[in-house]
Each structure stands twice: as C-alpha cells, then as structure tokens.
PDB file of C-alpha atoms in Angstrom:
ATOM      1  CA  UNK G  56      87.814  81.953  81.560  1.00 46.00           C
ATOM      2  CA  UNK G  57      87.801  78.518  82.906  1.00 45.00           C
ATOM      3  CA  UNK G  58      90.913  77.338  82.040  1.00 49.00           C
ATOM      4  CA  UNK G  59      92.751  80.679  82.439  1.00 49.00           C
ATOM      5  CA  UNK G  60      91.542  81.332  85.985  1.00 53.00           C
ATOM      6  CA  UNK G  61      90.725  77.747  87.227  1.00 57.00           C
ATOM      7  CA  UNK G  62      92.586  77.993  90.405  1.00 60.00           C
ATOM      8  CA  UNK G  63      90.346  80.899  91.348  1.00 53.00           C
ATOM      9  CA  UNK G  64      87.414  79.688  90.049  1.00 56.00           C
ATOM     10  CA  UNK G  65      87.762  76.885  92.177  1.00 56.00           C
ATOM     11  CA  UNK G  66      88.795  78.542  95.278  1.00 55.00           C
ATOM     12  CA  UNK G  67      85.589  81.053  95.607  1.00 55.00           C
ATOM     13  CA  UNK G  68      83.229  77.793  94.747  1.00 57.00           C
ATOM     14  CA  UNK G  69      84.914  75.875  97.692  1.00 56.00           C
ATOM     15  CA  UNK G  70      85.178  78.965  99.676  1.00 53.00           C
ATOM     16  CA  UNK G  71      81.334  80.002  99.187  1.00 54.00           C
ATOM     17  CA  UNK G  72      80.652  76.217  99.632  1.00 53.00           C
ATOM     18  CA  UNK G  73      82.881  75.791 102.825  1.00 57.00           C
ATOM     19  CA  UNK G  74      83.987  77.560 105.670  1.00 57.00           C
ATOM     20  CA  UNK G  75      86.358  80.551 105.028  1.00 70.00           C
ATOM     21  CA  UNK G  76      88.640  82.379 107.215  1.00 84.00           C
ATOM     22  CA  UNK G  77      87.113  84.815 108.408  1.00 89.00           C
ATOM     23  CA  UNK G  78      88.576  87.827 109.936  1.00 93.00           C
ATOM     24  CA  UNK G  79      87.572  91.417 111.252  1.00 96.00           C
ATOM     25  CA  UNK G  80      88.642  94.541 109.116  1.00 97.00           C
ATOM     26  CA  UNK G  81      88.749  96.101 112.745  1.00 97.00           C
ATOM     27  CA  UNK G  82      91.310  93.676 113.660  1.00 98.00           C
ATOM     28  CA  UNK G  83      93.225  94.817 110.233  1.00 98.00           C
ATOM     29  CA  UNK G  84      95.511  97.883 110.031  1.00 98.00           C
ATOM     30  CA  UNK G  85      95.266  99.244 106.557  1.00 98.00           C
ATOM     31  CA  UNK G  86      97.949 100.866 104.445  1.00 98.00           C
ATOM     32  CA  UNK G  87      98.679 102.169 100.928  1.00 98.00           C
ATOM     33  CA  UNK G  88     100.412  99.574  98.461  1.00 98.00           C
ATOM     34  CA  UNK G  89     102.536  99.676  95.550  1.00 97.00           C
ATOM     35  CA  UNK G  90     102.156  98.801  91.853  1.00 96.00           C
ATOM     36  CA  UNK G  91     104.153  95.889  92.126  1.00 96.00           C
ATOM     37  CA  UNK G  92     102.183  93.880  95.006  1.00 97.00           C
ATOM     38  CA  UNK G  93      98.638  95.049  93.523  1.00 96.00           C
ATOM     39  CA  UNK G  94      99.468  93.333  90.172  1.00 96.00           C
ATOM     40  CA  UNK G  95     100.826  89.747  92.440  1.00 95.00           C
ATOM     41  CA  UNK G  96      97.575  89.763  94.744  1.00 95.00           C
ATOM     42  CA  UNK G  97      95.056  90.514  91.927  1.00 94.00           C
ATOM     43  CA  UNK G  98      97.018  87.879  89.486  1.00 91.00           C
ATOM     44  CA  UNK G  99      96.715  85.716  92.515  1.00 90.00           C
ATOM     45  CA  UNK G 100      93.113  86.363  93.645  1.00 89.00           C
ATOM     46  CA  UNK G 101      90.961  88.464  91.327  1.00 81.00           C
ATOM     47  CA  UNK G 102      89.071  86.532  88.207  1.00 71.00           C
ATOM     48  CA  UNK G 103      89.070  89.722  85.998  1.00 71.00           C
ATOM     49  CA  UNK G 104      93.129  90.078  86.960  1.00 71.00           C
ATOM     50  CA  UNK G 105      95.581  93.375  87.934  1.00 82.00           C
ATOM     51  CA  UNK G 106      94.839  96.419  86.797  1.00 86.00           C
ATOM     52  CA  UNK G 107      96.981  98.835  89.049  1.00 87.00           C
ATOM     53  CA  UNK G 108      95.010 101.902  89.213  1.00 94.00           C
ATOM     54  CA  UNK G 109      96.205 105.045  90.685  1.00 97.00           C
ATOM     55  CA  UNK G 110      95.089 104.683  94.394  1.00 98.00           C
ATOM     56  CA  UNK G 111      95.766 101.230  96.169  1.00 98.00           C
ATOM     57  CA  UNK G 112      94.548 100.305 100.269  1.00 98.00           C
ATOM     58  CA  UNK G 113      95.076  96.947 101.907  1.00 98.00           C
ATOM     59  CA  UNK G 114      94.187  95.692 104.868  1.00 98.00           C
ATOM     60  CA  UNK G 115      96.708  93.439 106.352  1.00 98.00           C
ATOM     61  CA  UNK G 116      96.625  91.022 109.229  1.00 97.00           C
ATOM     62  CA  UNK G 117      99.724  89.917 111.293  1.00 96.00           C
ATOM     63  CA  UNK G 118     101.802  91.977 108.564  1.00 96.00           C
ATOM     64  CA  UNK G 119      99.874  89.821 105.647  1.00 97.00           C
ATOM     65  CA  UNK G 120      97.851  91.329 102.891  1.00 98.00           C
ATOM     66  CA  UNK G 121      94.014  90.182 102.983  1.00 97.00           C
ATOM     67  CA  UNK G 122      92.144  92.835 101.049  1.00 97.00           C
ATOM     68  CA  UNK G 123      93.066  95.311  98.401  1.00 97.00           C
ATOM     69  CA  UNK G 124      91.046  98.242  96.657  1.00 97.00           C
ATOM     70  CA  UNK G 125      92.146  99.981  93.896  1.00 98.00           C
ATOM     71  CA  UNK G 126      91.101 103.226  92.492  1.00 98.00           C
ATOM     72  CA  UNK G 127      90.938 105.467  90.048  1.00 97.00           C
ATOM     73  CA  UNK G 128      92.214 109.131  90.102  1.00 95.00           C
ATOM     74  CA  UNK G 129      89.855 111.360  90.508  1.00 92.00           C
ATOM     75  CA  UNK G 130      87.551 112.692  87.407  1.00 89.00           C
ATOM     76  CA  UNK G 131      85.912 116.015  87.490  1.00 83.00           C
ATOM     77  CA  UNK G 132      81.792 116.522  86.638  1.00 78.00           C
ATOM     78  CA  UNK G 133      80.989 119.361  84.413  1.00 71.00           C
ATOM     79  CA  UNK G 134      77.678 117.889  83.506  1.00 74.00           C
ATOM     80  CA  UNK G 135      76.793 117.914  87.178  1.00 72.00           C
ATOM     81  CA  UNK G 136      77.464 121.866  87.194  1.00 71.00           C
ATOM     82  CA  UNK G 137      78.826 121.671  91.060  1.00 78.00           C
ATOM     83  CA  UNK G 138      82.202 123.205  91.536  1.00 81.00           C
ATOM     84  CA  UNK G 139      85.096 121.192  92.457  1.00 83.00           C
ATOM     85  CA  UNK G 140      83.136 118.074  92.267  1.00 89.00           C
ATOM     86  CA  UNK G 141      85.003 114.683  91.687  1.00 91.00           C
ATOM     87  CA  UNK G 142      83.990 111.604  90.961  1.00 95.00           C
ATOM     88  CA  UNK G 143      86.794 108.223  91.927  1.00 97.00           C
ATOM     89  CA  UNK G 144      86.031 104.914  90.480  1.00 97.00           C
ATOM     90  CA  UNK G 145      86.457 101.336  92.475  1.00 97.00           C
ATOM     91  CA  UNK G 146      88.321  99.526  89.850  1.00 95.00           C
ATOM     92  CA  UNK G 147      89.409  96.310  91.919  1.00 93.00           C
ATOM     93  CA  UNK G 148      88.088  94.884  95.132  1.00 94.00           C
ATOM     94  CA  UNK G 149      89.018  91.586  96.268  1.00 92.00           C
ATOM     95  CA  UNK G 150      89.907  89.439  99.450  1.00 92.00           C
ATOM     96  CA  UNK G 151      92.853  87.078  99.678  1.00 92.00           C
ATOM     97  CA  UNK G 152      91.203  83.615  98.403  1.00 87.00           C
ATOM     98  CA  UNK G 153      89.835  81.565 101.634  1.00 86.00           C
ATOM     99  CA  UNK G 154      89.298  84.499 103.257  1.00 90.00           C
ATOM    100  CA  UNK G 155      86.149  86.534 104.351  1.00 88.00           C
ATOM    101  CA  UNK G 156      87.166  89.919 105.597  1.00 93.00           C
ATOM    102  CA  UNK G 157      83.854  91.284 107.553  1.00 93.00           C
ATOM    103  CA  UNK G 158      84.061  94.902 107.472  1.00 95.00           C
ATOM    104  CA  UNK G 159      86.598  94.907 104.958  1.00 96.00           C
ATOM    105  CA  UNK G 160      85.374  96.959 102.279  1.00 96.00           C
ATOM    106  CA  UNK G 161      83.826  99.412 104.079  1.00 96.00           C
ATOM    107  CA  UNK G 162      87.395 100.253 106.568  1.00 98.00           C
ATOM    108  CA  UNK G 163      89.243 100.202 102.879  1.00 98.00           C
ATOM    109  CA  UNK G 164      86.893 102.885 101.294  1.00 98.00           C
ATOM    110  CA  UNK G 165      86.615 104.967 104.823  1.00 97.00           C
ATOM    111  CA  UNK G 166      90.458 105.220 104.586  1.00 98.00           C
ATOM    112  CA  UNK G 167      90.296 106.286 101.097  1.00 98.00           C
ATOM    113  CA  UNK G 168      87.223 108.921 101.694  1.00 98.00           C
ATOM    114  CA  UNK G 169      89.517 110.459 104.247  1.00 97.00           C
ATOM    115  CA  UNK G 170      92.553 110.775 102.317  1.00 97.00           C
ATOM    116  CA  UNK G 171      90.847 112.363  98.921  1.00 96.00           C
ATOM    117  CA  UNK G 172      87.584 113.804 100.276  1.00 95.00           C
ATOM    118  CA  UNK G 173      85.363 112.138  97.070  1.00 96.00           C
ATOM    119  CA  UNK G 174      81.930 113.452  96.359  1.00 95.00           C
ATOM    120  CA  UNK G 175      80.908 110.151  94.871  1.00 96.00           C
ATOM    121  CA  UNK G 176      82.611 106.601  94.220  1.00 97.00           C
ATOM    122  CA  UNK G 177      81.511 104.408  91.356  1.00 96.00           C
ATOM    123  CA  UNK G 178      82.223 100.987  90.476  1.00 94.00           C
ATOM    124  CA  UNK G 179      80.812  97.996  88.026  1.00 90.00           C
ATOM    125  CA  UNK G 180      79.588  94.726  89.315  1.00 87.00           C
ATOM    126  CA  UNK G 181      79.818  91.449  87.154  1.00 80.00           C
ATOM    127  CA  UNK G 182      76.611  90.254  87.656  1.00 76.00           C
ATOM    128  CA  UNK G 183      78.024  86.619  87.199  1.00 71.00           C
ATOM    129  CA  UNK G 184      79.947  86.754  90.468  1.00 64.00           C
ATOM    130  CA  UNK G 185      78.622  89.935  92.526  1.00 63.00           C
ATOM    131  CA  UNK G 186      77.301  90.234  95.225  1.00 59.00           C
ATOM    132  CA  UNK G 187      75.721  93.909  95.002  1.00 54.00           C
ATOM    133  CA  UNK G 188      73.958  93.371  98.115  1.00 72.00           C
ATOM    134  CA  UNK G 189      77.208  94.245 100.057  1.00 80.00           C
ATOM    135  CA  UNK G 190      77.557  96.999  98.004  1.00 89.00           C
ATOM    136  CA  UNK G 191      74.293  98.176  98.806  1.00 90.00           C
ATOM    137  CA  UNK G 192      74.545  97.570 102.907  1.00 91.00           C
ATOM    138  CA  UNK G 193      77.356 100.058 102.658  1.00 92.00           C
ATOM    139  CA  UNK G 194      75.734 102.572 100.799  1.00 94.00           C
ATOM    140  CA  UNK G 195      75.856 102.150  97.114  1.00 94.00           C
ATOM    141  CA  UNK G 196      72.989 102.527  95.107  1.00 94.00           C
ATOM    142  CA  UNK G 197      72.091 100.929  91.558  1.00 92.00           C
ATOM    143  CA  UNK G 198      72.369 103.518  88.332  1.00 92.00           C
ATOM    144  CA  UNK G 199      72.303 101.440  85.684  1.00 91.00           C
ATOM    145  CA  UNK G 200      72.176  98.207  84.161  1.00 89.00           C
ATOM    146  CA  UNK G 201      74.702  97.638  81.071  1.00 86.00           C
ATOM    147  CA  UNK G 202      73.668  94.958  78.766  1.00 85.00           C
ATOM    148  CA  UNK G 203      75.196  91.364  78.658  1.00 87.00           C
ATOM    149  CA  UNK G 204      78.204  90.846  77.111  1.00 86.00           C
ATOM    150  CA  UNK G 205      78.770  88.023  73.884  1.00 90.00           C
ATOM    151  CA  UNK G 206      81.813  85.972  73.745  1.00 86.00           C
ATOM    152  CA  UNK G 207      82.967  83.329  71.392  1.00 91.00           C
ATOM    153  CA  UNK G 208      85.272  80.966  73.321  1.00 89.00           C
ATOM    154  CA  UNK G 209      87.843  78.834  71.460  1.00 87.00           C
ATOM    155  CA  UNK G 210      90.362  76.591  73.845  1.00 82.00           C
ATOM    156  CA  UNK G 211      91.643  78.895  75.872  1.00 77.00           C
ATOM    157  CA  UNK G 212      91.020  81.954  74.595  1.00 80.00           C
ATOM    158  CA  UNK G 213      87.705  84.333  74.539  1.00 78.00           C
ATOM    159  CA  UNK G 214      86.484  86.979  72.125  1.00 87.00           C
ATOM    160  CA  UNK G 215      84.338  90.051  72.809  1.00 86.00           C
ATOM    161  CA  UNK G 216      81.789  89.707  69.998  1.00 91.00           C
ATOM    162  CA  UNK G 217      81.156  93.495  68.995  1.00 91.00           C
ATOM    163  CA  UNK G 218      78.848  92.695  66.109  1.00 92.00           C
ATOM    164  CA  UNK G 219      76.622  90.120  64.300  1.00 92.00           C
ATOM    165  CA  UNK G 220      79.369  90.582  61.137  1.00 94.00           C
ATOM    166  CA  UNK G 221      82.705  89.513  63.829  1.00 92.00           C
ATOM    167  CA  UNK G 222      80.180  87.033  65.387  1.00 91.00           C
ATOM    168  CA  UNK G 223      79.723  84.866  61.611  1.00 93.00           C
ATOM    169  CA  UNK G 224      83.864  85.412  61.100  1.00 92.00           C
ATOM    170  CA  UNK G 225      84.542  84.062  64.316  1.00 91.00           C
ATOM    171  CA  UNK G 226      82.381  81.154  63.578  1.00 93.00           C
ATOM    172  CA  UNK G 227      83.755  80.668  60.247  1.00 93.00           C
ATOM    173  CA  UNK G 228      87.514  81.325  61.801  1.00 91.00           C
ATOM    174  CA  UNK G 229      86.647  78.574  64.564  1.00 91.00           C
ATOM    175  CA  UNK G 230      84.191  76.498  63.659  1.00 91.00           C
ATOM    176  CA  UNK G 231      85.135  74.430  66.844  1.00 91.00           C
ATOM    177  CA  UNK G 232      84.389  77.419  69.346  1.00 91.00           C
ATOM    178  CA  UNK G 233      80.788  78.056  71.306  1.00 91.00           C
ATOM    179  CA  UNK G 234      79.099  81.392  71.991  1.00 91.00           C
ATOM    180  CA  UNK G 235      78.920  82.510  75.853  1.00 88.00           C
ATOM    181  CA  UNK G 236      77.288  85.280  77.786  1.00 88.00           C
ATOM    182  CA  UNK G 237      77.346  86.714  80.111  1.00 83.00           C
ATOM    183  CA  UNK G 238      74.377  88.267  82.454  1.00 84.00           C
ATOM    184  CA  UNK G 239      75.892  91.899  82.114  1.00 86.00           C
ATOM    185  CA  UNK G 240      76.551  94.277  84.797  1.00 87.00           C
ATOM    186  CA  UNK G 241      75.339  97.077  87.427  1.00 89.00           C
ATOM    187  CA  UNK G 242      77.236 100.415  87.838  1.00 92.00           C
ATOM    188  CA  UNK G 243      76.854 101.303  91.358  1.00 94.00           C
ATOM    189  CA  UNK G 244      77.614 104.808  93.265  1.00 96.00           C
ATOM    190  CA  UNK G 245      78.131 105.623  96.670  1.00 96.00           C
ATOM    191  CA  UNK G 246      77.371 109.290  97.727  1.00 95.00           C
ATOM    192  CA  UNK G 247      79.847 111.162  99.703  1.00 94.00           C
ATOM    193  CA  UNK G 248      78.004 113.432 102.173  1.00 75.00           C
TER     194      UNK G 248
END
C-alpha cells in the first residue's frame, strides 16, 4: 500500500504530526455529489480509494469540497422481525488531506438521517488508521471485531491470503515478497431513534 498510496500516506502522518486546517462543519453548507467527483476526491484523499456508493454528502467551504460520505442504499432486516426496518451502511468517510473538519461527520450523517429516515447506520473501521473514538462520541457503538487480515506483498502489488495452501503458492510464486497484516477491523452501528 505504500507505494500505491504514498502521497496519502504521507499527508495524514504530516497532518496528524502538524497543524491541519481546521475548519467548522457549521461553517460548511453541505450538498449531495455526483459519481464523478466522489471517485476524484476519494482517489485523491482516501487510502482504501473510490467506491461510489449510492448516497454521496459533502460539505463544502467557500464553494470547495472538504468532506465526503458515501453510502449505501438501504438494506431491509428480516432477522430483526421489525417492519419496515432498514439498515444504510457508511462505506467512505474522509476529509480533504490537510484538513480537520470539526463537526464534520456528524452535520454529513444528520443530513443524510433526514433525507432517508435510517433505523440504524453501520460502517467498518480499519483498525490500522481509525480512530473509532470519533465514531463513538457521535454515537456508534462497537458490534464486532473481524479478524486481521494476511497479505503477501510483492513490489507494488498486495495479495489477500485466503488460505495456508495460496499462502505456500504465493511464496513459491514470489519468493522475493514478505507477509503483512494487518490488525483487523471493528463494525460499528449507530442507532436511529
């Protein structure tokens, strides 16, 4: 992931390391956005890339796009026996690089909430780069904890090691690669009330 995200690697080290910009989601005015410019600002600022969604809010300052959130459409609950209950997933939440939106998640999912009237919103955390604690301030609460994930890493590429069999190939295949993992991940929901 190094070398295929460096710039953004790099960017949230300085920015946790240094002073961001920081700027107030009350000062924002937030607004639906298209395919197009969710794929650019997740390319540009999100380490796990674009993936559109269905639902997309920014927040934009001075006409300039700071913060995106994209969701899922909405999934109904059988198992939960409730009628007309639907569960939305967070897919992708990120904040222009150098910047430090406070307030920012919370004004994108209030806008959403409004909109689509969710009973519940769920979303995964990378435990390598969370920060679940914001999550939590705003509501969420933990679920579950999935397992770390295996990779074996060769230049520039990385492969999701699915078994001990793959795992020998790959070393076999690329004797010159190394195994990484990672430290796994929390799903996280936040109750509607």
């Amino acid at each position: 992931m190094l070398h295929s995200k460096y710039d953004i690697i790099v960017k949230r080290i300085l920015a946790l390391a240094l002073h961001q910009k920081k700027a107030y989601a009350r000062k924002t005015v937030v607004a639906r956005v298209d395919k197009k410019n969710t794929i650019v600002f997740l390319e540009e600022n999100h380490l796990q890339g674009a993936m559109p969604g269905k639902y997309r809010y920014g927040l934009f300052l001075d006409g300039e796009l700071i913060s995106l959130a994209v969701f899922s459409g909405g999934r109904k609950m059988p198992e939960l026996q409730i009628e007309n209950y639907r569960s939305f997933e967070l897919i992708r939440f990120c904040n222009k690089l150098g910047y430090n939106v406070v307030g920012g998640i919370s004004k994108l999912i209030k806008a959403f909430v409004t909109d689509f009237e969710p009973q519940d919103i769920m979303t995964y955390t990378d435990k390598d780069w969370s920060q679940e604690s914001t999550l939590e301030k705003i509501g969420f609460v933990k679920k579950s904890e999935l397992d770390p994930l295996k990779f074996w890493v060769n230049g520039t590429s990385r492969i999701l090691i699915r078994d001990n069999e793959q795992y020998q190939n790959l070393q076999k295949e690329f004797p010159n690669g190394y195994l990484k993992e990672n430290l796994g991940s929390l799903k996280m929901i936040l109750f509607i009330k």
